[in-house]
PDB file of C-alpha atoms in Angstrom:
ATOM      1  CA  UNK A 135       4.709 149.288 185.526  1.00 43.00           C
ATOM      2  CA  UNK A 136       7.951 147.763 186.822  1.00 39.00           C
ATOM      3  CA  UNK A 137       6.719 144.298 185.854  1.00 43.00           C
ATOM      4  CA  UNK A 138       5.996 145.498 182.300  1.00 41.00           C
ATOM      5  CA  UNK A 139       9.454 147.071 182.076  1.00 36.00           C
ATOM      6  CA  UNK A 140      11.193 143.906 183.330  1.00 37.00           C
ATOM      7  CA  UNK A 141       9.189 141.750 180.925  1.00 38.00           C
ATOM      8  CA  UNK A 142      10.188 144.000 178.017  1.00 38.00           C
ATOM      9  CA  UNK A 143      13.838 143.944 179.143  1.00 39.00           C
ATOM     10  CA  UNK A 144      13.847 140.134 179.358  1.00 36.00           C
ATOM     11  CA  UNK A 145      12.255 139.879 175.898  1.00 37.00           C
ATOM     12  CA  UNK A 146      14.873 142.265 174.472  1.00 36.00           C
ATOM     13  CA  UNK A 147      17.735 140.269 175.982  1.00 38.00           C
ATOM     14  CA  UNK A 148      16.384 136.948 174.730  1.00 34.00           C
ATOM     15  CA  UNK A 149      15.840 138.410 171.268  1.00 34.00           C
ATOM     16  CA  UNK A 150      19.394 139.743 171.222  1.00 35.00           C
ATOM     17  CA  UNK A 151      20.762 136.342 172.220  1.00 36.00           C
ATOM     18  CA  UNK A 152      18.583 134.652 169.639  1.00 37.00           C
ATOM     19  CA  UNK A 153      19.824 136.989 166.951  1.00 45.00           C
ATOM     20  CA  UNK A 154      23.477 136.720 167.995  1.00 65.00           C
ATOM     21  CA  UNK A 155      25.467 135.408 165.085  1.00 88.00           C
ATOM     22  CA  UNK A 156      28.460 133.113 165.046  1.00 94.00           C
ATOM     23  CA  UNK A 157      30.832 132.064 162.287  1.00 97.00           C
ATOM     24  CA  UNK A 158      32.614 128.789 162.954  1.00 97.00           C
ATOM     25  CA  UNK A 159      36.026 128.661 161.267  1.00 98.00           C
ATOM     26  CA  UNK A 160      37.744 125.401 160.422  1.00 96.00           C
ATOM     27  CA  UNK A 161      41.454 125.572 161.240  1.00 94.00           C
ATOM     28  CA  UNK A 162      44.102 122.892 160.828  1.00 89.00           C
ATOM     29  CA  UNK A 163      47.721 122.299 161.749  1.00 87.00           C
ATOM     30  CA  UNK A 164      49.357 123.445 158.524  1.00 89.00           C
ATOM     31  CA  UNK A 165      52.155 125.982 158.879  1.00 92.00           C
ATOM     32  CA  UNK A 166      52.718 128.683 157.807  1.00 95.00           C
ATOM     33  CA  UNK A 167      48.976 129.160 157.245  1.00 95.00           C
ATOM     34  CA  UNK A 168      48.034 128.101 160.783  1.00 96.00           C
ATOM     35  CA  UNK A 169      50.838 127.923 163.345  1.00 94.00           C
ATOM     36  CA  UNK A 170      49.563 126.240 166.489  1.00 92.00           C
ATOM     37  CA  UNK A 171      52.698 126.174 168.625  1.00 90.00           C
ATOM     38  CA  UNK A 172      56.362 127.044 168.788  1.00 89.00           C
ATOM     39  CA  UNK A 173      58.238 130.297 168.280  1.00 89.00           C
ATOM     40  CA  UNK A 174      55.834 131.625 165.640  1.00 92.00           C
ATOM     41  CA  UNK A 175      52.580 130.518 167.293  1.00 93.00           C
ATOM     42  CA  UNK A 176      49.489 132.373 165.976  1.00 93.00           C
ATOM     43  CA  UNK A 177      51.519 134.146 163.270  1.00 95.00           C
ATOM     44  CA  UNK A 178      50.113 132.020 160.453  1.00 96.00           C
ATOM     45  CA  UNK A 179      48.958 133.813 157.318  1.00 97.00           C
ATOM     46  CA  UNK A 180      45.411 132.455 157.168  1.00 97.00           C
ATOM     47  CA  UNK A 181      44.658 132.635 160.886  1.00 97.00           C
ATOM     48  CA  UNK A 182      45.855 136.262 160.843  1.00 97.00           C
ATOM     49  CA  UNK A 183      43.554 137.133 157.934  1.00 98.00           C
ATOM     50  CA  UNK A 184      40.639 135.619 159.876  1.00 98.00           C
ATOM     51  CA  UNK A 185      41.610 137.938 162.738  1.00 97.00           C
ATOM     52  CA  UNK A 186      41.449 140.954 160.376  1.00 97.00           C
ATOM     53  CA  UNK A 187      37.936 139.912 159.370  1.00 98.00           C
ATOM     54  CA  UNK A 188      36.996 139.461 163.030  1.00 97.00           C
ATOM     55  CA  UNK A 189      38.034 143.037 163.810  1.00 96.00           C
ATOM     56  CA  UNK A 190      35.798 144.222 160.958  1.00 95.00           C
ATOM     57  CA  UNK A 191      32.815 142.311 162.356  1.00 96.00           C
ATOM     58  CA  UNK A 192      32.665 143.022 166.121  1.00 94.00           C
ATOM     59  CA  UNK A 193      28.999 141.995 166.336  1.00 94.00           C
ATOM     60  CA  UNK A 194      29.710 138.479 165.075  1.00 96.00           C
ATOM     61  CA  UNK A 195      31.373 135.851 167.246  1.00 96.00           C
ATOM     62  CA  UNK A 196      34.217 133.973 165.563  1.00 97.00           C
ATOM     63  CA  UNK A 197      34.810 130.408 166.780  1.00 96.00           C
ATOM     64  CA  UNK A 198      37.858 128.392 165.727  1.00 95.00           C
ATOM     65  CA  UNK A 199      37.471 124.636 165.290  1.00 94.00           C
ATOM     66  CA  UNK A 200      40.659 122.585 164.887  1.00 93.00           C
ATOM     67  CA  UNK A 201      40.287 119.570 162.589  1.00 91.00           C
ATOM     68  CA  UNK A 202      42.623 117.439 160.429  1.00 88.00           C
ATOM     69  CA  UNK A 203      43.352 119.150 157.104  1.00 81.00           C
ATOM     70  CA  UNK A 204      42.030 116.140 155.177  1.00 80.00           C
ATOM     71  CA  UNK A 205      38.553 116.643 156.666  1.00 89.00           C
ATOM     72  CA  UNK A 206      38.030 120.334 155.794  1.00 91.00           C
ATOM     73  CA  UNK A 207      36.144 119.754 152.537  1.00 91.00           C
ATOM     74  CA  UNK A 208      34.140 116.911 154.087  1.00 93.00           C
ATOM     75  CA  UNK A 209      32.981 119.119 156.975  1.00 95.00           C
ATOM     76  CA  UNK A 210      32.159 122.025 154.675  1.00 95.00           C
ATOM     77  CA  UNK A 211      30.117 119.768 152.384  1.00 94.00           C
ATOM     78  CA  UNK A 212      27.887 118.535 155.235  1.00 94.00           C
ATOM     79  CA  UNK A 213      24.782 120.759 155.045  1.00 93.00           C
ATOM     80  CA  UNK A 214      23.895 120.025 158.677  1.00 93.00           C
ATOM     81  CA  UNK A 215      27.002 122.011 159.682  1.00 93.00           C
ATOM     82  CA  UNK A 216      27.512 125.765 159.744  1.00 95.00           C
ATOM     83  CA  UNK A 217      31.229 126.204 159.134  1.00 97.00           C
ATOM     84  CA  UNK A 218      33.599 128.245 156.950  1.00 98.00           C
ATOM     85  CA  UNK A 219      37.222 127.896 155.889  1.00 97.00           C
ATOM     86  CA  UNK A 220      39.720 130.318 154.424  1.00 96.00           C
ATOM     87  CA  UNK A 221      42.009 129.979 151.407  1.00 95.00           C
ATOM     88  CA  UNK A 222      40.312 127.172 149.487  1.00 94.00           C
ATOM     89  CA  UNK A 223      40.682 126.369 145.819  1.00 90.00           C
ATOM     90  CA  UNK A 224      37.518 126.545 143.763  1.00 90.00           C
ATOM     91  CA  UNK A 225      36.627 123.894 141.239  1.00 88.00           C
ATOM     92  CA  UNK A 226      33.352 122.783 139.655  1.00 89.00           C
ATOM     93  CA  UNK A 227      32.929 119.786 141.950  1.00 89.00           C
ATOM     94  CA  UNK A 228      33.453 121.810 145.113  1.00 91.00           C
ATOM     95  CA  UNK A 229      31.073 124.535 143.953  1.00 94.00           C
ATOM     96  CA  UNK A 230      28.310 121.934 143.773  1.00 95.00           C
ATOM     97  CA  UNK A 231      28.638 121.333 147.511  1.00 95.00           C
ATOM     98  CA  UNK A 232      30.099 124.528 149.016  1.00 96.00           C
ATOM     99  CA  UNK A 233      29.382 128.256 148.770  1.00 97.00           C
ATOM    100  CA  UNK A 234      32.427 130.352 147.847  1.00 97.00           C
ATOM    101  CA  UNK A 235      33.176 134.063 147.997  1.00 98.00           C
ATOM    102  CA  UNK A 236      33.683 135.873 144.709  1.00 97.00           C
ATOM    103  CA  UNK A 237      36.540 137.815 146.290  1.00 97.00           C
ATOM    104  CA  UNK A 238      39.739 135.859 146.857  1.00 97.00           C
ATOM    105  CA  UNK A 239      40.757 135.613 150.507  1.00 97.00           C
ATOM    106  CA  UNK A 240      44.440 134.936 149.794  1.00 97.00           C
ATOM    107  CA  UNK A 241      46.808 135.475 146.884  1.00 96.00           C
ATOM    108  CA  UNK A 242      50.224 133.891 146.670  1.00 95.00           C
ATOM    109  CA  UNK A 243      52.871 132.608 144.341  1.00 94.00           C
ATOM    110  CA  UNK A 244      52.222 129.233 142.732  1.00 94.00           C
ATOM    111  CA  UNK A 245      54.362 126.134 143.334  1.00 94.00           C
ATOM    112  CA  UNK A 246      58.102 126.713 143.142  1.00 95.00           C
ATOM    113  CA  UNK A 247      61.237 124.743 143.808  1.00 96.00           C
ATOM    114  CA  UNK A 248      63.613 125.000 146.735  1.00 96.00           C
ATOM    115  CA  UNK A 249      67.299 124.220 146.324  1.00 96.00           C
ATOM    116  CA  UNK A 250      70.661 124.755 147.954  1.00 96.00           C
ATOM    117  CA  UNK A 251      72.084 128.216 147.376  1.00 95.00           C
ATOM    118  CA  UNK A 252      75.303 126.596 146.161  1.00 95.00           C
ATOM    119  CA  UNK A 253      73.386 124.686 143.491  1.00 96.00           C
ATOM    120  CA  UNK A 254      71.574 127.851 142.385  1.00 95.00           C
ATOM    121  CA  UNK A 255      74.946 129.560 142.061  1.00 94.00           C
ATOM    122  CA  UNK A 256      76.471 126.632 140.168  1.00 95.00           C
ATOM    123  CA  UNK A 257      73.555 126.648 137.716  1.00 94.00           C
ATOM    124  CA  UNK A 258      73.746 130.452 137.460  1.00 93.00           C
ATOM    125  CA  UNK A 259      70.068 130.904 138.397  1.00 92.00           C
ATOM    126  CA  UNK A 260      69.530 134.475 139.584  1.00 88.00           C
ATOM    127  CA  UNK A 261      67.231 135.104 142.556  1.00 85.00           C
ATOM    128  CA  UNK A 262      64.522 136.755 140.464  1.00 77.00           C
ATOM    129  CA  UNK A 263      64.760 134.300 137.565  1.00 87.00           C
ATOM    130  CA  UNK A 264      62.074 131.751 136.757  1.00 93.00           C
ATOM    131  CA  UNK A 265      63.313 128.250 135.999  1.00 96.00           C
ATOM    132  CA  UNK A 266      61.850 125.365 134.037  1.00 96.00           C
ATOM    133  CA  UNK A 267      61.092 122.275 136.094  1.00 97.00           C
ATOM    134  CA  UNK A 268      61.310 120.145 132.950  1.00 96.00           C
ATOM    135  CA  UNK A 269      64.793 121.456 132.233  1.00 96.00           C
ATOM    136  CA  UNK A 270      65.926 120.730 135.778  1.00 97.00           C
ATOM    137  CA  UNK A 271      64.662 117.157 135.976  1.00 96.00           C
ATOM    138  CA  UNK A 272      65.064 116.056 132.367  1.00 95.00           C
ATOM    139  CA  UNK A 273      68.082 117.896 130.987  1.00 94.00           C
ATOM    140  CA  UNK A 274      70.058 118.595 134.164  1.00 95.00           C
ATOM    141  CA  UNK A 275      69.015 115.268 135.743  1.00 95.00           C
ATOM    142  CA  UNK A 276      68.398 116.746 139.186  1.00 97.00           C
ATOM    143  CA  UNK A 277      66.729 114.651 141.876  1.00 97.00           C
ATOM    144  CA  UNK A 278      63.256 116.012 142.684  1.00 97.00           C
ATOM    145  CA  UNK A 279      61.499 115.600 146.022  1.00 96.00           C
ATOM    146  CA  UNK A 280      57.681 115.721 146.258  1.00 94.00           C
ATOM    147  CA  UNK A 281      54.978 114.918 148.808  1.00 90.00           C
ATOM    148  CA  UNK A 282      52.788 111.919 148.020  1.00 86.00           C
ATOM    149  CA  UNK A 283      49.177 112.503 146.890  1.00 77.00           C
ATOM    150  CA  UNK A 284      49.595 116.261 146.594  1.00 82.00           C
ATOM    151  CA  UNK A 285      48.585 118.178 143.488  1.00 83.00           C
ATOM    152  CA  UNK A 286      50.779 120.999 142.198  1.00 87.00           C
ATOM    153  CA  UNK A 287      48.516 122.065 139.343  1.00 85.00           C
ATOM    154  CA  UNK A 288      47.598 120.269 136.139  1.00 86.00           C
ATOM    155  CA  UNK A 289      50.675 121.259 134.118  1.00 91.00           C
ATOM    156  CA  UNK A 290      53.209 120.299 136.777  1.00 93.00           C
ATOM    157  CA  UNK A 291      51.368 117.098 137.743  1.00 91.00           C
ATOM    158  CA  UNK A 292      51.250 116.047 134.088  1.00 92.00           C
ATOM    159  CA  UNK A 293      54.912 116.932 133.619  1.00 94.00           C
ATOM    160  CA  UNK A 294      55.996 114.788 136.579  1.00 93.00           C
ATOM    161  CA  UNK A 295      53.780 111.848 135.597  1.00 91.00           C
ATOM    162  CA  UNK A 296      54.682 111.861 131.896  1.00 93.00           C
ATOM    163  CA  UNK A 297      58.420 112.598 131.926  1.00 92.00           C
ATOM    164  CA  UNK A 298      60.319 109.296 131.637  1.00 92.00           C
ATOM    165  CA  UNK A 299      63.386 108.317 133.633  1.00 91.00           C
ATOM    166  CA  UNK A 300      63.338 111.167 136.139  1.00 93.00           C
ATOM    167  CA  UNK A 301      64.980 110.812 139.534  1.00 95.00           C
ATOM    168  CA  UNK A 302      62.077 111.206 141.957  1.00 94.00           C
ATOM    169  CA  UNK A 303      61.917 110.925 145.748  1.00 94.00           C
ATOM    170  CA  UNK A 304      58.409 110.734 147.239  1.00 92.00           C
ATOM    171  CA  UNK A 305      57.605 111.004 150.934  1.00 87.00           C
ATOM    172  CA  UNK A 306      54.194 109.771 152.152  1.00 82.00           C
ATOM    173  CA  UNK A 307      54.276 110.854 155.792  1.00 68.00           C
ATOM    174  CA  UNK A 308      52.210 113.606 157.372  1.00 67.00           C
ATOM    175  CA  UNK A 309      55.330 115.764 157.778  1.00 80.00           C
ATOM    176  CA  UNK A 310      56.638 114.904 154.330  1.00 88.00           C
ATOM    177  CA  UNK A 311      57.663 118.446 153.416  1.00 90.00           C
ATOM    178  CA  UNK A 312      59.671 118.829 156.618  1.00 91.00           C
ATOM    179  CA  UNK A 313      61.344 115.474 155.977  1.00 92.00           C
ATOM    180  CA  UNK A 314      62.155 116.487 152.405  1.00 95.00           C
ATOM    181  CA  UNK A 315      63.490 119.863 153.562  1.00 95.00           C
ATOM    182  CA  UNK A 316      65.843 118.037 155.916  1.00 94.00           C
ATOM    183  CA  UNK A 317      66.979 115.842 153.010  1.00 95.00           C
ATOM    184  CA  UNK A 318      67.446 118.916 150.818  1.00 96.00           C
ATOM    185  CA  UNK A 319      69.704 120.542 153.370  1.00 96.00           C
ATOM    186  CA  UNK A 320      71.790 117.348 153.518  1.00 95.00           C
ATOM    187  CA  UNK A 321      71.898 117.309 149.669  1.00 95.00           C
ATOM    188  CA  UNK A 322      70.197 113.929 149.479  1.00 96.00           C
ATOM    189  CA  UNK A 323      67.854 115.519 146.955  1.00 97.00           C
ATOM    190  CA  UNK A 324      68.621 118.431 144.622  1.00 97.00           C
ATOM    191  CA  UNK A 325      65.317 120.282 144.381  1.00 97.00           C
ATOM    192  CA  UNK A 326      62.057 120.253 146.336  1.00 97.00           C
ATOM    193  CA  UNK A 327      58.607 121.092 144.992  1.00 96.00           C
ATOM    194  CA  UNK A 328      56.108 123.076 147.075  1.00 93.00           C
ATOM    195  CA  UNK A 329      54.840 126.575 147.778  1.00 93.00           C
ATOM    196  CA  UNK A 330      57.407 129.331 148.474  1.00 94.00           C
ATOM    197  CA  UNK A 331      55.932 130.289 151.846  1.00 95.00           C
ATOM    198  CA  UNK A 332      56.000 126.653 152.999  1.00 93.00           C
ATOM    199  CA  UNK A 333      59.622 126.286 151.883  1.00 94.00           C
ATOM    200  CA  UNK A 334      60.644 129.469 153.636  1.00 94.00           C
ATOM    201  CA  UNK A 335      58.819 128.727 156.896  1.00 95.00           C
ATOM    202  CA  UNK A 336      60.311 125.247 157.173  1.00 94.00           C
ATOM    203  CA  UNK A 337      63.811 126.432 156.295  1.00 94.00           C
ATOM    204  CA  UNK A 338      63.516 129.205 158.886  1.00 93.00           C
ATOM    205  CA  UNK A 339      62.053 127.031 161.632  1.00 92.00           C
ATOM    206  CA  UNK A 340      64.710 124.356 160.977  1.00 93.00           C
ATOM    207  CA  UNK A 341      67.465 127.017 160.833  1.00 93.00           C
ATOM    208  CA  UNK A 342      68.332 126.180 157.212  1.00 92.00           C
ATOM    209  CA  UNK A 343      67.399 129.546 155.695  1.00 91.00           C
ATOM    210  CA  UNK A 344      71.047 130.483 155.177  1.00 93.00           C
ATOM    211  CA  UNK A 345      71.563 127.343 153.079  1.00 96.00           C
ATOM    212  CA  UNK A 346      68.369 127.101 151.025  1.00 96.00           C
ATOM    213  CA  UNK A 347      66.647 129.320 148.490  1.00 95.00           C
ATOM    214  CA  UNK A 348      63.550 129.241 146.255  1.00 95.00           C
ATOM    215  CA  UNK A 349      62.896 129.886 142.566  1.00 95.00           C
ATOM    216  CA  UNK A 350      59.565 130.352 140.724  1.00 95.00           C
ATOM    217  CA  UNK A 351      58.714 127.934 137.919  1.00 96.00           C
ATOM    218  CA  UNK A 352      57.846 128.739 134.313  1.00 95.00           C
ATOM    219  CA  UNK A 353      55.296 125.894 134.359  1.00 95.00           C
ATOM    220  CA  UNK A 354      53.305 127.440 137.258  1.00 93.00           C
ATOM    221  CA  UNK A 355      50.599 130.113 136.925  1.00 93.00           C
ATOM    222  CA  UNK A 356      51.656 133.599 137.959  1.00 93.00           C
ATOM    223  CA  UNK A 357      49.441 133.567 141.053  1.00 95.00           C
ATOM    224  CA  UNK A 358      47.590 131.101 143.238  1.00 93.00           C
ATOM    225  CA  UNK A 359      44.223 132.219 144.660  1.00 95.00           C
ATOM    226  CA  UNK A 360      42.319 130.961 147.674  1.00 95.00           C
ATOM    227  CA  UNK A 361      38.684 131.722 148.550  1.00 97.00           C
ATOM    228  CA  UNK A 362      36.458 131.471 151.608  1.00 97.00           C
ATOM    229  CA  UNK A 363      34.114 128.500 151.513  1.00 97.00           C
ATOM    230  CA  UNK A 364      31.051 127.998 153.752  1.00 98.00           C
ATOM    231  CA  UNK A 365      28.443 125.293 154.186  1.00 97.00           C
ATOM    232  CA  UNK A 366      25.879 125.302 151.384  1.00 96.00           C
ATOM    233  CA  UNK A 367      22.780 126.190 153.397  1.00 96.00           C
ATOM    234  CA  UNK A 368      20.892 129.335 154.407  1.00 95.00           C
ATOM    235  CA  UNK A 369      23.361 130.321 157.137  1.00 96.00           C
ATOM    236  CA  UNK A 370      26.287 129.644 154.830  1.00 96.00           C
ATOM    237  CA  UNK A 371      24.848 131.917 152.151  1.00 97.00           C
ATOM    238  CA  UNK A 372      24.468 134.697 154.710  1.00 97.00           C
ATOM    239  CA  UNK A 373      28.028 134.192 155.946  1.00 97.00           C
ATOM    240  CA  UNK A 374      29.441 134.232 152.424  1.00 98.00           C
ATOM    241  CA  UNK A 375      27.677 137.506 151.601  1.00 97.00           C
ATOM    242  CA  UNK A 376      29.011 139.129 154.779  1.00 97.00           C
ATOM    243  CA  UNK A 377      32.548 137.847 154.372  1.00 98.00           C
ATOM    244  CA  UNK A 378      32.721 138.713 150.686  1.00 98.00           C
ATOM    245  CA  UNK A 379      31.849 142.314 151.545  1.00 97.00           C
ATOM    246  CA  UNK A 380      34.483 142.496 154.289  1.00 97.00           C
ATOM    247  CA  UNK A 381      37.184 140.966 152.106  1.00 98.00           C
ATOM    248  CA  UNK A 382      36.806 143.943 149.789  1.00 97.00           C
ATOM    249  CA  UNK A 383      37.520 146.192 152.767  1.00 97.00           C
ATOM    250  CA  UNK A 384      40.531 144.441 154.295  1.00 97.00           C
ATOM    251  CA  UNK A 385      42.212 143.808 150.933  1.00 97.00           C
ATOM    252  CA  UNK A 386      42.705 147.563 150.586  1.00 95.00           C
ATOM    253  CA  UNK A 387      44.731 147.731 153.818  1.00 97.00           C
ATOM    254  CA  UNK A 388      48.473 147.548 154.333  1.00 96.00           C
ATOM    255  CA  UNK A 389      47.951 145.031 157.136  1.00 97.00           C
ATOM    256  CA  UNK A 390      46.416 142.551 154.689  1.00 97.00           C
ATOM    257  CA  UNK A 391      49.171 143.078 152.135  1.00 96.00           C
ATOM    258  CA  UNK A 392      51.808 142.539 154.824  1.00 97.00           C
ATOM    259  CA  UNK A 393      50.235 139.188 155.737  1.00 97.00           C
ATOM    260  CA  UNK A 394      50.484 137.971 152.150  1.00 97.00           C
ATOM    261  CA  UNK A 395      54.212 138.717 152.278  1.00 96.00           C
ATOM    262  CA  UNK A 396      54.873 137.502 155.845  1.00 95.00           C
ATOM    263  CA  UNK A 397      56.164 134.031 155.003  1.00 95.00           C
ATOM    264  CA  UNK A 398      57.806 134.781 151.675  1.00 94.00           C
ATOM    265  CA  UNK A 399      61.585 135.119 151.396  1.00 92.00           C
ATOM    266  CA  UNK A 400      62.718 138.696 150.780  1.00 92.00           C
ATOM    267  CA  UNK A 401      63.775 138.105 147.178  1.00 93.00           C
ATOM    268  CA  UNK A 402      60.315 136.842 146.159  1.00 94.00           C
ATOM    269  CA  UNK A 403      58.233 139.594 147.795  1.00 95.00           C
ATOM    270  CA  UNK A 404      58.710 142.107 144.929  1.00 94.00           C
ATOM    271  CA  UNK A 405      57.685 139.393 142.460  1.00 94.00           C
ATOM    272  CA  UNK A 406      54.435 138.683 144.313  1.00 95.00           C
ATOM    273  CA  UNK A 407      53.696 142.400 144.682  1.00 95.00           C
ATOM    274  CA  UNK A 408      54.279 143.107 140.985  1.00 94.00           C
ATOM    275  CA  UNK A 409      52.093 140.179 139.940  1.00 94.00           C
ATOM    276  CA  UNK A 410      49.288 141.265 142.283  1.00 94.00           C
ATOM    277  CA  UNK A 411      49.498 144.819 140.898  1.00 93.00           C
ATOM    278  CA  UNK A 412      49.407 143.511 137.315  1.00 92.00           C
ATOM    279  CA  UNK A 413      46.327 141.395 138.057  1.00 88.00           C
ATOM    280  CA  UNK A 414      44.269 144.329 139.377  1.00 79.00           C
TER     281      UNK A 414
END
C-alpha cells in the first residue's frame, strides 16, 4: 500500500513539474523603462509593470533575460524561442512574426522636446502649452538635437527630413540621448527631441532637472501605446491570452496608473491623465 502511495506521489510531483509554466521576459538596459543600476535601480516603468503582472500570476514563474535592445524583435521573431517583451509598438510587419496583446501594456505621451527653462521663458511657452516643432526649427531657427537612426513617428520624421536648411545635431552613439542632454544643459543645442519620461529621467539623474523642461508637440499623436509581444508559436499564444487578461486587471489599479506617471515631470502628469481619461 505504501509503495502504491509513494508511486502516486512521485507521479503527482513529476506531473506538477511538467505542467509548471514559465514566461521568459526580454529586458534591456534602457532607462527609465529598465533601470539596471544606480540610485534608481529596479524602479523602471516597464520592469515594474512586469512585477505587477507577476504578482497577479503566482503560479507562473517569471524569468528575466537581459539582451541588447536592438535584438528584442529578432529574439521575439524566432519561433524556436519562448519569450515575451513589454511595451512594443505594433505594425503590420511585426504582427506577421509576433503575437501581440489586444490590451496596451503601457500608455505615455508621444515625442516631445526638451529645452532650457530660460529659453521656454524667453519664447513665452507655458508649461502646459503644446508647441510646433516646425515653428521652432524653421521660423525660430533653433538648433535641434536628435539620436541617429531613431524614429519619432511618421509626421515628425517626415518634417525633419523634408524641412530645408534646419540646424540639426545628430549623435550616433549608444548613449546619444545622454550626450545630447549634456549638450542641451550647456546650451550647445537649443531643443532636444525624445520622449518626456526619457528627458526627465536623464535630467534628474544628471542633476539638470532645475535647468531643463519639456513641452509636448503639436505634430505628435496625443498618446503613445505599447503592447506585450510574445513568440509566434503555441506557447506564445497561450502566454498572450493569459497576459492580455491580466492587463485588464492591473490597468484598473492605482499602482499601475502611478507607474505610468513615475518618470514624467510634474507639469506633464495632468496632461497624460486627461488624455488617458479622454481615450477611454
